[in-house]
JSON list of C-alpha atoms in Angstrom, two decimals:
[
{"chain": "N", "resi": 1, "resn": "UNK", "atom": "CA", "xyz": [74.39, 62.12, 81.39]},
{"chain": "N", "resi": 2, "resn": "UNK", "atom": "CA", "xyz": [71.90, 62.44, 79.14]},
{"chain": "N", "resi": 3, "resn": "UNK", "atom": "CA", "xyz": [70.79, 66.31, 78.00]},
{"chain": "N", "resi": 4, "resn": "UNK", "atom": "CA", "xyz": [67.45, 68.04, 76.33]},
{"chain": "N", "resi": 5, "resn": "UNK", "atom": "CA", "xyz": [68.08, 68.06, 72.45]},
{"chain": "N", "resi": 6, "resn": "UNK", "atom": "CA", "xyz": [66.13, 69.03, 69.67]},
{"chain": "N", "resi": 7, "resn": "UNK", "atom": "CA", "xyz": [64.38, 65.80, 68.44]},
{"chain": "N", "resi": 8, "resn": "UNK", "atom": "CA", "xyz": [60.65, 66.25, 70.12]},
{"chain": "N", "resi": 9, "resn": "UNK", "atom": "CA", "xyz": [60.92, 69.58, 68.03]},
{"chain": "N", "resi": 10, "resn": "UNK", "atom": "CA", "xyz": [61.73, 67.88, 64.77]},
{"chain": "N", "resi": 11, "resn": "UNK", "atom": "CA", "xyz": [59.43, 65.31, 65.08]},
{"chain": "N", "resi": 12, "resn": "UNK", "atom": "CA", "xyz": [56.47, 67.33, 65.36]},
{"chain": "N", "resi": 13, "resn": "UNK", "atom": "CA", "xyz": [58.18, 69.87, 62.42]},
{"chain": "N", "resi": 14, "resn": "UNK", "atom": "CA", "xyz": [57.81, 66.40, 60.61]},
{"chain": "N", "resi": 15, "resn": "UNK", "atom": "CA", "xyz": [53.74, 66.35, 61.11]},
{"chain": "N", "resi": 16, "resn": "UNK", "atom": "CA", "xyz": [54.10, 69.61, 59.31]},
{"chain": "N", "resi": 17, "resn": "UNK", "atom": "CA", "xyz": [53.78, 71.66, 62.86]},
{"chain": "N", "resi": 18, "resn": "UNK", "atom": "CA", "xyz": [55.25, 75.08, 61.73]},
{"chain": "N", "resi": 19, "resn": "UNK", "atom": "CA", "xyz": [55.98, 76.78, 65.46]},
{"chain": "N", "resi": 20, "resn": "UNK", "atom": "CA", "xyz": [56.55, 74.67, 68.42]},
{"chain": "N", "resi": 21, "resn": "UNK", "atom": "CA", "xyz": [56.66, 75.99, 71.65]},
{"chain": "N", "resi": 22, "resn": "UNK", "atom": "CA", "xyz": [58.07, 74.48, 74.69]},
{"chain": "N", "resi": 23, "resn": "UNK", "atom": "CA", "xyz": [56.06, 75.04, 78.04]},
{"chain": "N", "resi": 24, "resn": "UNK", "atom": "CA", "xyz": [56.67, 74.45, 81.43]},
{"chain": "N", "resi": 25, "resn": "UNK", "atom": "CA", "xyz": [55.35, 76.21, 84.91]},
{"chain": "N", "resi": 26, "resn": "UNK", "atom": "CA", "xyz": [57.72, 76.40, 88.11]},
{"chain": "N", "resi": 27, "resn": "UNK", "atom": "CA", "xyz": [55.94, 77.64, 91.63]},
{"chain": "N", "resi": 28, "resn": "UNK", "atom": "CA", "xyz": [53.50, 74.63, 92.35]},
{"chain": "N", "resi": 29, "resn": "UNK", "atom": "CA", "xyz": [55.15, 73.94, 95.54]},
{"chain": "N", "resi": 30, "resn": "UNK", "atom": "CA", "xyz": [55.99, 77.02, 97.29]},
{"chain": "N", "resi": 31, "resn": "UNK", "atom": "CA", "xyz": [53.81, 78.77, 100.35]},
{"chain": "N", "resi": 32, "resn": "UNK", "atom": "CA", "xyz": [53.62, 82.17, 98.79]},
{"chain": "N", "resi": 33, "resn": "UNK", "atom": "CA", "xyz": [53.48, 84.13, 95.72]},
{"chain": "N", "resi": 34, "resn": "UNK", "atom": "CA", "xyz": [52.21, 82.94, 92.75]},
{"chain": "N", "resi": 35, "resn": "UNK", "atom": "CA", "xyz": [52.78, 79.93, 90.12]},
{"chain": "N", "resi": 36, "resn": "UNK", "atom": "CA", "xyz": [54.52, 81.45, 86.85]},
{"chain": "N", "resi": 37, "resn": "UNK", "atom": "CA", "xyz": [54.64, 79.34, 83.13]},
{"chain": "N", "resi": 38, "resn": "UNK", "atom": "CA", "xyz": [56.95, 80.16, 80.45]},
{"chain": "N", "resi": 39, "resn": "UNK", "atom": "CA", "xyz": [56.52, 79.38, 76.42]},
{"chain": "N", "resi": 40, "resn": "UNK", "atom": "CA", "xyz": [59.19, 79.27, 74.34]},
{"chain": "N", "resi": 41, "resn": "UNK", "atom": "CA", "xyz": [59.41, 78.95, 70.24]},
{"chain": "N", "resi": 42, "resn": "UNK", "atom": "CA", "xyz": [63.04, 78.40, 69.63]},
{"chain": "N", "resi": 43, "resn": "UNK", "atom": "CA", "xyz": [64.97, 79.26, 66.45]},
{"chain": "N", "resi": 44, "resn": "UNK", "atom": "CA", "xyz": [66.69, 75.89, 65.38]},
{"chain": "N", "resi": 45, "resn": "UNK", "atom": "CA", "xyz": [69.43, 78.05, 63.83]},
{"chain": "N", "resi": 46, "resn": "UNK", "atom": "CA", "xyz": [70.29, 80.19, 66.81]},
{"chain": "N", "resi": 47, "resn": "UNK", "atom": "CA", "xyz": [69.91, 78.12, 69.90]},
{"chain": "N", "resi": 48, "resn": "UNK", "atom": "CA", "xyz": [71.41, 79.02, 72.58]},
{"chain": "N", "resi": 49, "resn": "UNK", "atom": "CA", "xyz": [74.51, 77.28, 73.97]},
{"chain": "N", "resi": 50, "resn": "UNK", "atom": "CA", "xyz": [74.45, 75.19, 77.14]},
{"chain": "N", "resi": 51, "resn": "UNK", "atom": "CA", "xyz": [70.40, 74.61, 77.72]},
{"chain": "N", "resi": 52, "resn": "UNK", "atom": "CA", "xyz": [69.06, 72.45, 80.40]},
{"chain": "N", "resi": 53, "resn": "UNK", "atom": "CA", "xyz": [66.79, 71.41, 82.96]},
{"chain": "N", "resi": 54, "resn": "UNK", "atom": "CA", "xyz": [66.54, 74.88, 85.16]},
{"chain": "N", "resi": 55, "resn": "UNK", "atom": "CA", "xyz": [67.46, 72.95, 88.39]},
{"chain": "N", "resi": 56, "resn": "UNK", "atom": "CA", "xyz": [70.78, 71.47, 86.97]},
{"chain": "N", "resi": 57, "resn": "UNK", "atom": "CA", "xyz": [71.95, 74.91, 86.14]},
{"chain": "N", "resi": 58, "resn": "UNK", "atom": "CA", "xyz": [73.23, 77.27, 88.79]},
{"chain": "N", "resi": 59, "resn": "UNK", "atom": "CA", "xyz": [72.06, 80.90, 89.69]},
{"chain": "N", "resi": 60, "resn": "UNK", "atom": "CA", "xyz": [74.33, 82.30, 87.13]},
{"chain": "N", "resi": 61, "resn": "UNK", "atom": "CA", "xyz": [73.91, 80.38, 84.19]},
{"chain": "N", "resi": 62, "resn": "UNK", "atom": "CA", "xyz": [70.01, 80.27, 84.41]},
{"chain": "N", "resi": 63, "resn": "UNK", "atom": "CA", "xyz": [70.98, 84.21, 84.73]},
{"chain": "N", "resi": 64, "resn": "UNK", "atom": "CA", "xyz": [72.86, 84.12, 81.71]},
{"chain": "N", "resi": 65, "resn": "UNK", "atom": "CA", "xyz": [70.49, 81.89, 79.71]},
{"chain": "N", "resi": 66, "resn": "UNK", "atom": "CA", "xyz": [67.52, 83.95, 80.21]},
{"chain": "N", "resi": 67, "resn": "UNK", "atom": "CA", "xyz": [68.51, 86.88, 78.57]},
{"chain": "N", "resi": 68, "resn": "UNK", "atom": "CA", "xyz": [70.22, 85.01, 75.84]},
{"chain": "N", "resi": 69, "resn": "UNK", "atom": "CA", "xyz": [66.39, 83.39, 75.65]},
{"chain": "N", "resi": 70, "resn": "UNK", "atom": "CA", "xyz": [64.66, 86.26, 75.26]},
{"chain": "N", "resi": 71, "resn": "UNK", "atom": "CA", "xyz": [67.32, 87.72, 73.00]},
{"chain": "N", "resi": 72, "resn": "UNK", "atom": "CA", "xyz": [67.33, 84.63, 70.75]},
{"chain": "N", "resi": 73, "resn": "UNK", "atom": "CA", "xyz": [63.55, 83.24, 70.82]},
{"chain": "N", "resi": 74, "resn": "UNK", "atom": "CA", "xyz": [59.77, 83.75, 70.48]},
{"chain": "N", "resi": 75, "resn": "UNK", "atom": "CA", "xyz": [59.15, 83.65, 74.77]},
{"chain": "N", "resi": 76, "resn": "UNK", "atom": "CA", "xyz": [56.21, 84.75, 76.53]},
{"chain": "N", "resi": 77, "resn": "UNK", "atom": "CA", "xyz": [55.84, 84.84, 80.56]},
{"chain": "N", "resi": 78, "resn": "UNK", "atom": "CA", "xyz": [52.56, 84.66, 82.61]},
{"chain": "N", "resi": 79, "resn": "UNK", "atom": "CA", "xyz": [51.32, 83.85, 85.97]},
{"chain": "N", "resi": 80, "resn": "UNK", "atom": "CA", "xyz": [48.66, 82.80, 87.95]},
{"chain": "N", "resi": 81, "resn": "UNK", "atom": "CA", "xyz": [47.60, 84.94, 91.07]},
{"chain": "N", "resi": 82, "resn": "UNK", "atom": "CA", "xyz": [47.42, 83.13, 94.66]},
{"chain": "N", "resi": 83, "resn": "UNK", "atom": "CA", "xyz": [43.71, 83.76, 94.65]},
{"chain": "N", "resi": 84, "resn": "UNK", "atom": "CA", "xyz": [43.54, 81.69, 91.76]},
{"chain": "N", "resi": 85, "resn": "UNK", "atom": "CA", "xyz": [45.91, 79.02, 93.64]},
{"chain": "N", "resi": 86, "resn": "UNK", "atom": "CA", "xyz": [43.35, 79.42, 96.44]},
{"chain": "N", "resi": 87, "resn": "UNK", "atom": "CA", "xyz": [39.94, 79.85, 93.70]},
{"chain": "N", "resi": 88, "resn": "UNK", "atom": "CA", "xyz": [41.04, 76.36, 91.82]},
{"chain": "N", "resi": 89, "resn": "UNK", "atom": "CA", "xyz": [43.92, 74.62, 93.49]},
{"chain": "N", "resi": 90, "resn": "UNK", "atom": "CA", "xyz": [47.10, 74.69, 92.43]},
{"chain": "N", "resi": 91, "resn": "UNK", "atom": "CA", "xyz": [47.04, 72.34, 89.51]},
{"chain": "N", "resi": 92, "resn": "UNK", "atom": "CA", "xyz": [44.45, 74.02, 87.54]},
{"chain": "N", "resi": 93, "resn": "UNK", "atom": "CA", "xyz": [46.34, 77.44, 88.20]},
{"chain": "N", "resi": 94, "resn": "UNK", "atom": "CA", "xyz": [49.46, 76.25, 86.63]},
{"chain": "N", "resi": 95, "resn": "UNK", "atom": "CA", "xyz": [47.65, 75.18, 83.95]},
{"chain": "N", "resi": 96, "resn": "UNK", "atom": "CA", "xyz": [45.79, 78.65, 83.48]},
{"chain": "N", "resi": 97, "resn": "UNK", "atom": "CA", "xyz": [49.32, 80.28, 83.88]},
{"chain": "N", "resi": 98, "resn": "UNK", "atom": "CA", "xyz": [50.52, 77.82, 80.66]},
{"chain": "N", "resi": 99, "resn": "UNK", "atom": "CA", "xyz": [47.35, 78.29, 78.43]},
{"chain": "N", "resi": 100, "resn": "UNK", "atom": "CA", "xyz": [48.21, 82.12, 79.00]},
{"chain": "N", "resi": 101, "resn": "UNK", "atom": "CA", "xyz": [51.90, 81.92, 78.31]},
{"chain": "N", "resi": 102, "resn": "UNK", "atom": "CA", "xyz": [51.13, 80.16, 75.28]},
{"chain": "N", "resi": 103, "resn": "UNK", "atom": "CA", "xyz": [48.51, 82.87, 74.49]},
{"chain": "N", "resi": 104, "resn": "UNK", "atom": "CA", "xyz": [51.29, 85.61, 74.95]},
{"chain": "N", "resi": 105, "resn": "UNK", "atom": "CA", "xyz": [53.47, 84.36, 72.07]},
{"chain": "N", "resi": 106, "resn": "UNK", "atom": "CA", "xyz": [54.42, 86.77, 69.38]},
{"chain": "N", "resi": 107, "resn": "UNK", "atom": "CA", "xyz": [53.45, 83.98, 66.46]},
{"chain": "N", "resi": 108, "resn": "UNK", "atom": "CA", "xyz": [50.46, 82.11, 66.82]},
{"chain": "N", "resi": 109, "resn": "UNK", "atom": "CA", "xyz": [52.12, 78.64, 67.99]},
{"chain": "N", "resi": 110, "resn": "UNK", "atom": "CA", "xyz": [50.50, 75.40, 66.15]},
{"chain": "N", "resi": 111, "resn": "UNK", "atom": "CA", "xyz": [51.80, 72.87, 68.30]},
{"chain": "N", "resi": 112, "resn": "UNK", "atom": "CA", "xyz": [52.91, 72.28, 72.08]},
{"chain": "N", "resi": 113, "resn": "UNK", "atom": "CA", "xyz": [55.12, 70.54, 74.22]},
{"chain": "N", "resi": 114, "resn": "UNK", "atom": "CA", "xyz": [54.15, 70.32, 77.77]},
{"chain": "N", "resi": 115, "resn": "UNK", "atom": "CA", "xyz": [56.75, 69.37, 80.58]},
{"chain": "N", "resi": 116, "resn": "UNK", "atom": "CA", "xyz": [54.44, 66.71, 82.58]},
{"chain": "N", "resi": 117, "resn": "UNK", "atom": "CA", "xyz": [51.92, 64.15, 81.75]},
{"chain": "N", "resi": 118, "resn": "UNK", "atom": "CA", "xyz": [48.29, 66.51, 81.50]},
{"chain": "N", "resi": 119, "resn": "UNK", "atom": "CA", "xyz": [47.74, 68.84, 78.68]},
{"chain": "N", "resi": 120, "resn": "UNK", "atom": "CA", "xyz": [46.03, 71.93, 80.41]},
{"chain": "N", "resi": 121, "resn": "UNK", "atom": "CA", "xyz": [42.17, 71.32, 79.42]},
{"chain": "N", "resi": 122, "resn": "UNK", "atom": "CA", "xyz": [42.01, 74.89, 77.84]},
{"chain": "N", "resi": 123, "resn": "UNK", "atom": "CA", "xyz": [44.54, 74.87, 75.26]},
{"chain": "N", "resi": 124, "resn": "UNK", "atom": "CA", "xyz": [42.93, 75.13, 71.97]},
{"chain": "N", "resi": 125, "resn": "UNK", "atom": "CA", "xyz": [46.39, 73.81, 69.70]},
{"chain": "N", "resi": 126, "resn": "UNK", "atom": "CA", "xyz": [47.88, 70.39, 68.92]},
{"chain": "N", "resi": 127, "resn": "UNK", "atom": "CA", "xyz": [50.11, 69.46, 71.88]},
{"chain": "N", "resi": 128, "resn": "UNK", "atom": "CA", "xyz": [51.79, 66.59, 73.96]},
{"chain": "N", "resi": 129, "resn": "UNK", "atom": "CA", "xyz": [53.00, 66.11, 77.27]},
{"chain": "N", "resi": 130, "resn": "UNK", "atom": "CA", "xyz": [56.47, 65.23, 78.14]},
{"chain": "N", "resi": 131, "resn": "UNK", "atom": "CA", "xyz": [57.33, 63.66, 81.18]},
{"chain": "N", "resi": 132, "resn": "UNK", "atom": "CA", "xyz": [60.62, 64.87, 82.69]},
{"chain": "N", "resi": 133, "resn": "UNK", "atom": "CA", "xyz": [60.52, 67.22, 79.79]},
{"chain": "N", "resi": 134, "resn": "UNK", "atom": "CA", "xyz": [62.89, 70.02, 81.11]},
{"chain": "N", "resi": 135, "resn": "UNK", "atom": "CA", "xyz": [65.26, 67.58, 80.54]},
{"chain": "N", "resi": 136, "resn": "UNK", "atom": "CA", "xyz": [64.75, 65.97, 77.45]},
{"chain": "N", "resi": 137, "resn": "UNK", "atom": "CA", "xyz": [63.10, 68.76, 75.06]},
{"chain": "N", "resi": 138, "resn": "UNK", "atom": "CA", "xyz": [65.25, 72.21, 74.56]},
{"chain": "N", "resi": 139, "resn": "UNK", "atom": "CA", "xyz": [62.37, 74.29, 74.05]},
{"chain": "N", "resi": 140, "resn": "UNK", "atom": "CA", "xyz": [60.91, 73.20, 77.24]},
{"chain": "N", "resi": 141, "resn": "UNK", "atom": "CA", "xyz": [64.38, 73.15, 79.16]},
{"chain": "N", "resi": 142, "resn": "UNK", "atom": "CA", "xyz": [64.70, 76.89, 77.92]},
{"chain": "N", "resi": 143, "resn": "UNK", "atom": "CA", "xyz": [60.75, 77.68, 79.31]},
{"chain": "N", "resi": 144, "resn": "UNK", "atom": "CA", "xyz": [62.17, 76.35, 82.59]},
{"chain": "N", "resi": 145, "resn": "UNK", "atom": "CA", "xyz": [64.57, 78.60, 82.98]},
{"chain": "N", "resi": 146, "resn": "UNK", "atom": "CA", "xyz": [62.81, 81.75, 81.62]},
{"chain": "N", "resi": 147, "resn": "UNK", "atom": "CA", "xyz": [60.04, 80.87, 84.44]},
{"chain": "N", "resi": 148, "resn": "UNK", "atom": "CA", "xyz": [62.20, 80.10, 87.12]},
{"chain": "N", "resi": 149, "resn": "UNK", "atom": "CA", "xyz": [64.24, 83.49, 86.48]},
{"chain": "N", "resi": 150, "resn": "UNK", "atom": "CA", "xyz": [61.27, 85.21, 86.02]},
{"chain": "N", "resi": 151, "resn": "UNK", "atom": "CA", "xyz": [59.94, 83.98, 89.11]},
{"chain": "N", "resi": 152, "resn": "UNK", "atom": "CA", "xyz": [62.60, 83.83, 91.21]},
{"chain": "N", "resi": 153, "resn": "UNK", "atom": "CA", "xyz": [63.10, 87.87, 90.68]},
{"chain": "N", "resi": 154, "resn": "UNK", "atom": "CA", "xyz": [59.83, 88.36, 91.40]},
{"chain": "N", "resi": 155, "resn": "UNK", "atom": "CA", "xyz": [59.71, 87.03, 94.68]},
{"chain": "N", "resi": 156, "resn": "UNK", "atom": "CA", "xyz": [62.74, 88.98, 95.45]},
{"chain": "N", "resi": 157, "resn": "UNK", "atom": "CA", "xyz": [60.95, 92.06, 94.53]},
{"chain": "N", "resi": 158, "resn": "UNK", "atom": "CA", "xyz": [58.08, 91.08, 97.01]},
{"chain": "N", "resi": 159, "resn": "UNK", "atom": "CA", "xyz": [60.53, 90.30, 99.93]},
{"chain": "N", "resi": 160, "resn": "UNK", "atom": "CA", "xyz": [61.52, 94.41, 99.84]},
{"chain": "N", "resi": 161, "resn": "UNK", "atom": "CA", "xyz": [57.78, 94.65, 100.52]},
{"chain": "N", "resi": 162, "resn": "UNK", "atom": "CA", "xyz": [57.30, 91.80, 103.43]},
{"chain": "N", "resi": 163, "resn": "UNK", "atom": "CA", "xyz": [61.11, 91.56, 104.62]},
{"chain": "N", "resi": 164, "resn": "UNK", "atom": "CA", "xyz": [61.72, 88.64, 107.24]},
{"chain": "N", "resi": 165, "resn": "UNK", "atom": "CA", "xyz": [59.79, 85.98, 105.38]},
{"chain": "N", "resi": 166, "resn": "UNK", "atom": "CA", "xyz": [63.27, 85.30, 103.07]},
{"chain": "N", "resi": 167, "resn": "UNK", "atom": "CA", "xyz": [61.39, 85.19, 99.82]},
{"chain": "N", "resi": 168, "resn": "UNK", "atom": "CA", "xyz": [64.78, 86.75, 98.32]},
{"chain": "N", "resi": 169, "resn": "UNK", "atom": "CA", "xyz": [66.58, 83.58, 98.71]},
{"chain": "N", "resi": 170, "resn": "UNK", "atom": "CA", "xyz": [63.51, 80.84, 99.40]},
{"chain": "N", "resi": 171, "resn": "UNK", "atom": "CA", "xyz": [61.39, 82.18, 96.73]},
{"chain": "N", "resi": 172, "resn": "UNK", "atom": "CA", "xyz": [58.37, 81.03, 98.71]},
{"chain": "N", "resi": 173, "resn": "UNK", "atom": "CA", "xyz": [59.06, 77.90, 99.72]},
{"chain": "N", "resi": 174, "resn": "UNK", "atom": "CA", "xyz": [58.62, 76.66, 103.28]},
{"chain": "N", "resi": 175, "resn": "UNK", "atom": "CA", "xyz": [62.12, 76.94, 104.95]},
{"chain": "N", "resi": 176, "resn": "UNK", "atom": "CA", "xyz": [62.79, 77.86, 108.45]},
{"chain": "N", "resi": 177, "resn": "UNK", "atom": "CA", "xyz": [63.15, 81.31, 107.64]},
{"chain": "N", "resi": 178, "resn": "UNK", "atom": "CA", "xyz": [60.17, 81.25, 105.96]},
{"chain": "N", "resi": 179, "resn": "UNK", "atom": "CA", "xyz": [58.17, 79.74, 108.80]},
{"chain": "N", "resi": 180, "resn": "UNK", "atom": "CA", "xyz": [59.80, 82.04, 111.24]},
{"chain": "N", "resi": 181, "resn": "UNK", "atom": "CA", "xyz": [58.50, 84.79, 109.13]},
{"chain": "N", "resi": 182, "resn": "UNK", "atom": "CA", "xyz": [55.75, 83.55, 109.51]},
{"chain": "N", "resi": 183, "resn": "UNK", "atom": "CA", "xyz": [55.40, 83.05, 113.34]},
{"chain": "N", "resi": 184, "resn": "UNK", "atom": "CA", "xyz": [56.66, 86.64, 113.91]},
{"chain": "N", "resi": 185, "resn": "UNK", "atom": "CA", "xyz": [54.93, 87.92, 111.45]},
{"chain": "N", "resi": 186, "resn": "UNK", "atom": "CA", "xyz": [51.90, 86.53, 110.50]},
{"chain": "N", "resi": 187, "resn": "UNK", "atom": "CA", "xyz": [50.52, 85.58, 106.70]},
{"chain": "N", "resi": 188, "resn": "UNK", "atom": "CA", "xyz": [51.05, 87.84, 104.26]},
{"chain": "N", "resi": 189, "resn": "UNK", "atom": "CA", "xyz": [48.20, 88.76, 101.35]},
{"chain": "N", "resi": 190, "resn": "UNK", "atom": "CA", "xyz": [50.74, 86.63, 98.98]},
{"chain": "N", "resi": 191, "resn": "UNK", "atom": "CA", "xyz": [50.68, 83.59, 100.97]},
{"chain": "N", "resi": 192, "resn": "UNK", "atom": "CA", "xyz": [48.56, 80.59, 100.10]},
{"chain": "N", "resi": 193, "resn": "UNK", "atom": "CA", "xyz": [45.47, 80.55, 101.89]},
{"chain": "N", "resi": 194, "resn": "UNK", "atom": "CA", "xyz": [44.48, 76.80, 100.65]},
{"chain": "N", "resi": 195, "resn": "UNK", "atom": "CA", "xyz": [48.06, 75.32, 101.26]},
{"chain": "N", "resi": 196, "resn": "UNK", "atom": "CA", "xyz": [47.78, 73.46, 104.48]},
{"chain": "N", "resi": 197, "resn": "UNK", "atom": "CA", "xyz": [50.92, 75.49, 106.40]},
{"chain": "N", "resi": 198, "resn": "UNK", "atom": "CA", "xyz": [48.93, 78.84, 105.82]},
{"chain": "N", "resi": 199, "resn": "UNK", "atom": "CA", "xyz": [45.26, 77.51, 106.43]},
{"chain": "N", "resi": 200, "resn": "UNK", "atom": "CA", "xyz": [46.39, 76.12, 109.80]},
{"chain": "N", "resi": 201, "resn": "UNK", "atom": "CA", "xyz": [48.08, 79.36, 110.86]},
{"chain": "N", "resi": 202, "resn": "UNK", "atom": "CA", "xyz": [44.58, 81.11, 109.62]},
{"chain": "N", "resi": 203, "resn": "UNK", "atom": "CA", "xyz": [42.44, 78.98, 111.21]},
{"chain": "N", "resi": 204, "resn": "UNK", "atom": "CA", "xyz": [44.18, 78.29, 114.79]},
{"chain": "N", "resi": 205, "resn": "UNK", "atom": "CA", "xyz": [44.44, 82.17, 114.84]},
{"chain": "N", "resi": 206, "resn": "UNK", "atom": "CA", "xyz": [40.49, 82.44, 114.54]},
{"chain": "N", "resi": 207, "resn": "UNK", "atom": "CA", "xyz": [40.31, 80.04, 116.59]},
{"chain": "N", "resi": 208, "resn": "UNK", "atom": "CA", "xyz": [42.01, 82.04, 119.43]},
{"chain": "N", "resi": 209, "resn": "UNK", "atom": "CA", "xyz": [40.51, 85.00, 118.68]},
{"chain": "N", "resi": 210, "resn": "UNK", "atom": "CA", "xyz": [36.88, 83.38, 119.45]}
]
């Protein structure tokens, strides 16, 4: 099986691209909370061990690589709001939530790789998309991680607040718990107002109430 290495990296070091930084969003599909990016500039001479796509890699090890990741390399973490999910659509938010990870780096990256096949229109350096990237670039594989960690805790940290929606353990997405949640409880200011699930719940409830 074939695993991320370091060779997107080097070829762009071999353009003369001084700091590369891997990017890659996770959050597009759930209902609720909001869609995160990570950037990461790795140090070629302290990577660290056992890097890969964030959804080959269980609970523990993404765990485990994350703080070796922000221990080891140049990583910034940002996120764009549901109303901006609802404002633009879903797309464009992940996109805002890259440009701004990118933006958060400590040194001033010259060149990007971008896990998919659109370079967000806002990003003012060099950069190319990779398709399938998490798996084929390290720096992007380890910005999959630190996002999905990131995010991950961060929905757990919103379930103490809205219990019986199972963010802990769904993270968002639309599982039965989730849509239980939702029938006993209703929709939640974190919840997707544009995403079809949550519009329809929104709307047949106005509905009702006229």
């Amino acid at each position: 099986m074939n695993k991320p290495d370091f060779s997107f990296e080097q070829a762009a070091k071999a353009k003369g691209y001084l700091f590369i930084a891997g990017v890659d969003e996770v959050g597009r599909g759930p209902l609720a909370g909001p869609v995160c990016a990570a950037a990461v500039i790795l140090d070629p001479d302290n990577l660290p061990d056992g890097l890969n796509d964030s959804k080959k890699l269980t609970a523990k090890k993404r765990d485990a690589l994350f703080d070796q990741i922000m221990a080891k390399a140049d990583v910034a973490i940002a996120q764009a709001s549901v109303v901006e999910i609802d404002t633009h659509n879903i797309l464009r938010a992940s996109h805002i939530a890259m440009v701004r990870a990118v933006q958060g780096l400590r040194q001033t990256a010259d060149h990007a790789l971008i896990d998919g096949n659109m370079i967000p229109r806002d990003l003012t350096i060099s950069a190319e998309t990779i398709v399938k990237g998490d798996g084929r670039s390290l720096s992007i594989a380890a910005a999959s991680i630190v996002a999905k960690v990131w995010r991950d805790r961060h929905m757990v940290d919103l379930a103490q607040q809205f219990p019986g929606y199972g963010w802990e353990k769904n993270a968002g997405y639309p599982t039965a718990q989730h849509k239980l949640g939702l029938e006993q409880f209703g929709v939640t200011p974190h919840h997707r107002r544009s995403f079809k699930p949550i519009h329809n719940i929104l709307y047949q409830d106005k509905s009702i109430s006229d």
